[in-house]
Amino acid sequence: GDGSLNYVMVPGRFLEFCRKAESTTDICVLIIDEINRANLSRVFGELMYLLEYRDQEVPLAGGGVLRIPENVRIVGTMNTADRSIALVDHALRRRFAFLDLFPHFEVLRKYHAGRSDFDVEPLIEVLSEINNQINDPHYAVGISYFLQENLSSQIEDIWKMEIQPYLEEYFFDQPEKANQYAWEKIGTRIKP
């Protein structure tokens, strides 16, 4: 009315999540994708304290308190090939358990078994060759691109739009390596 700018204080998503979690005994999981992309100390603020001391609570600037219920689990994903992983400070590292998840071809086999008519063995063979060329598990080409029921009709597009550009970037100073895995060269190996 008077032309001034006002911000209404509303509960944030994490506060709402915790309040909902308090109303159940089930485990409630909050997944934060690419957690290392943010300035974590600014994002988490007082929450850093509560991640370690679950039985405590902190006062909120807008009134009330925040505590993390015992049934809340927080899963943060991060790509270890991303340089910003170095920004994950020790205070956060000691509050989380870290699990490495590298490409596991058996998951790809099981996903396609009985679900599609796409034979993943030739694809796995090519991916293994590529990952041996890369020779660093943090940069390995993973399987999530290929967890598609209709992979047979999508594999060429996935390869040309996802895998080839990645290999061209990774082998930017060795274009012959990237070129040997262009779809035109390996497509008939993957999809005979």
Coordinates of C-alpha atoms in Angstrom, one line a residue, residues 7-181:
Y7 CA 9.1 -10.0 2.4
V8 CA 6.7 -12.4 4.1
M9 CA 8.6 -14.9 6.2
V10 CA 7.5 -18.4 5.3
P11 CA 8.8 -21.8 6.4
G12 CA 11.4 -23.1 4.0
R13 CA 11.2 -26.6 2.4
F14 CA 13.5 -28.2 4.9
L15 CA 11.5 -26.9 7.9
E16 CA 8.3 -28.2 6.2
F17 CA 10.0 -31.5 5.5
C18 CA 11.0 -31.9 9.2
R19 CA 7.5 -31.0 10.4
K20 CA 6.0 -33.6 8.1
A21 CA 8.6 -36.1 9.3
E22 CA 7.6 -35.5 12.9
S23 CA 4.1 -36.8 12.1
T24 CA 5.3 -40.3 11.1
T25 CA 7.6 -43.0 12.4
D26 CA 8.7 -44.0 8.9
I27 CA 12.1 -43.0 7.7
C28 CA 11.9 -39.8 5.7
V29 CA 14.7 -39.2 3.1
L30 CA 15.6 -35.8 1.7
I31 CA 17.8 -36.1 -1.5
I32 CA 19.9 -33.1 -2.4
D33 CA 21.3 -33.6 -5.9
E34 CA 24.7 -32.2 -6.6
I35 CA 25.1 -30.9 -3.0
N36 CA 28.6 -29.6 -3.7
R37 CA 27.3 -27.0 -6.2
A38 CA 26.2 -24.7 -3.4
N39 CA 28.1 -22.7 -0.8
L40 CA 27.3 -25.3 1.8
S41 CA 28.2 -23.3 4.9
R42 CA 25.8 -20.6 3.7
V43 CA 23.1 -23.0 2.7
F44 CA 23.2 -25.1 5.8
G45 CA 24.0 -22.3 8.4
E46 CA 22.9 -23.5 11.8
L47 CA 21.8 -26.8 10.3
M48 CA 25.4 -27.9 10.3
Y49 CA 25.2 -28.0 14.1
L50 CA 22.0 -30.0 14.0
L51 CA 23.4 -32.5 11.5
E52 CA 25.8 -33.6 14.2
Y53 CA 23.7 -33.0 17.3
R54 CA 20.3 -34.5 16.4
D55 CA 19.0 -34.2 20.0
Q56 CA 19.4 -30.4 20.0
E57 CA 17.4 -27.6 18.5
V58 CA 18.2 -24.1 17.3
P59 CA 16.1 -20.9 17.4
L60 CA 14.8 -19.6 14.1
A61 CA 15.1 -15.9 13.2
G62 CA 11.3 -15.8 12.4
G63 CA 10.4 -17.5 15.7
G64 CA 10.1 -21.0 16.8
V65 CA 12.9 -23.7 16.7
L66 CA 14.3 -26.2 14.3
R67 CA 15.3 -29.7 15.2
I68 CA 15.9 -32.6 12.9
P69 CA 13.7 -35.6 13.8
E70 CA 15.5 -38.9 14.3
N71 CA 13.7 -40.4 11.3
V72 CA 15.1 -37.9 8.8
R73 CA 17.9 -39.0 6.5
I74 CA 19.7 -36.6 4.2
V75 CA 21.3 -38.0 1.0
G76 CA 23.5 -35.6 -1.0
T77 CA 24.8 -36.6 -4.4
M78 CA 27.9 -35.2 -6.0
N79 CA 30.0 -35.9 -9.1
T80 CA 33.5 -36.5 -8.0
A81 CA 34.8 -35.4 -11.4
D82 CA 33.5 -32.0 -10.6
R83 CA 36.2 -29.7 -9.3
S84 CA 33.8 -28.1 -6.8
I85 CA 34.0 -31.2 -4.7
A86 CA 37.2 -29.7 -3.2
L87 CA 34.9 -27.0 -1.7
V88 CA 33.2 -29.6 0.5
D89 CA 34.8 -28.6 3.8
H90 CA 35.8 -30.8 6.6
A91 CA 33.0 -29.7 8.8
L92 CA 30.5 -31.2 6.3
R93 CA 32.6 -34.2 5.6
R94 CA 32.5 -35.4 9.2
R95 CA 28.7 -35.1 9.3
F96 CA 28.1 -37.3 6.3
A97 CA 29.2 -40.8 5.3
F98 CA 30.7 -40.9 1.8
L99 CA 30.1 -43.8 -0.5
D100 CA 31.7 -44.1 -4.0
L101 CA 29.3 -45.3 -6.7
F102 CA 31.1 -46.2 -9.9
P103 CA 29.6 -47.8 -13.0
H104 CA 28.4 -51.3 -12.2
F105 CA 27.6 -53.2 -15.3
E106 CA 25.7 -55.9 -13.5
V107 CA 23.0 -53.3 -12.7
L108 CA 22.7 -52.6 -16.4
R109 CA 22.4 -56.3 -17.2
K110 CA 19.7 -56.9 -14.5
Y111 CA 17.8 -53.8 -15.7
H112 CA 17.5 -55.1 -19.2
A113 CA 17.0 -58.8 -18.4
G114 CA 13.4 -59.6 -19.3
R115 CA 12.5 -55.9 -19.8
S116 CA 13.8 -55.3 -23.2
D117 CA 15.2 -57.1 -26.2
F118 CA 18.3 -55.0 -26.3
D119 CA 21.5 -57.1 -25.8
V120 CA 23.6 -55.0 -23.5
E121 CA 26.8 -57.1 -23.7
P122 CA 28.2 -55.4 -26.8
L123 CA 27.5 -52.0 -25.2
I124 CA 29.2 -53.1 -21.9
E125 CA 32.2 -54.2 -24.0
V126 CA 32.5 -50.8 -25.6
L127 CA 31.9 -48.9 -22.3
S128 CA 34.6 -51.1 -20.7
E129 CA 37.1 -50.1 -23.5
I130 CA 36.2 -46.5 -23.1
N131 CA 36.6 -46.5 -19.4
N132 CA 39.9 -48.4 -19.7
Q133 CA 41.1 -45.6 -22.1
I134 CA 39.9 -42.9 -19.5
N135 CA 41.7 -44.9 -16.8
D136 CA 40.1 -42.9 -13.9
P137 CA 37.0 -44.1 -12.2
H138 CA 35.9 -40.6 -11.4
Y139 CA 35.6 -39.8 -15.1
A140 CA 34.2 -43.2 -16.2
V141 CA 31.2 -43.3 -18.5
G142 CA 28.3 -44.6 -16.3
I143 CA 25.3 -46.7 -17.0
S144 CA 22.5 -44.3 -16.1
Y145 CA 22.3 -43.1 -19.7
F146 CA 21.3 -46.6 -20.8
L147 CA 18.6 -47.5 -18.2
Q148 CA 15.9 -47.0 -20.7
E149 CA 13.3 -49.6 -21.6
N150 CA 13.3 -48.6 -25.2
L151 CA 17.1 -48.4 -25.5
S152 CA 17.1 -50.0 -28.9
S153 CA 15.3 -47.0 -30.4
Q154 CA 17.2 -44.4 -28.3
I155 CA 20.8 -45.7 -28.2
E156 CA 22.0 -43.7 -31.2
D157 CA 20.6 -40.4 -29.9
I158 CA 22.0 -41.1 -26.4
W159 CA 25.4 -41.9 -27.9
K160 CA 25.5 -38.9 -30.2
M161 CA 24.1 -36.3 -27.8
E162 CA 25.5 -37.5 -24.5
I163 CA 28.5 -39.9 -24.8
Q164 CA 30.2 -38.4 -27.9
P165 CA 30.2 -34.9 -26.6
Y166 CA 31.5 -36.1 -23.2
L167 CA 34.4 -38.0 -24.9
E168 CA 35.2 -35.1 -27.1
E169 CA 35.5 -32.9 -24.1
Y170 CA 37.4 -35.4 -22.0
F171 CA 39.9 -36.3 -24.9
F172 CA 40.0 -32.7 -26.2
D173 CA 43.8 -32.9 -26.6
Q174 CA 43.5 -36.4 -28.1
P175 CA 40.8 -36.1 -30.8
E176 CA 41.7 -39.4 -32.3
K177 CA 40.7 -41.2 -29.1
A178 CA 37.3 -39.5 -29.0
N179 CA 36.9 -40.1 -32.8
Q180 CA 37.4 -43.9 -32.5
Y181 CA 34.2 -44.0 -30.3

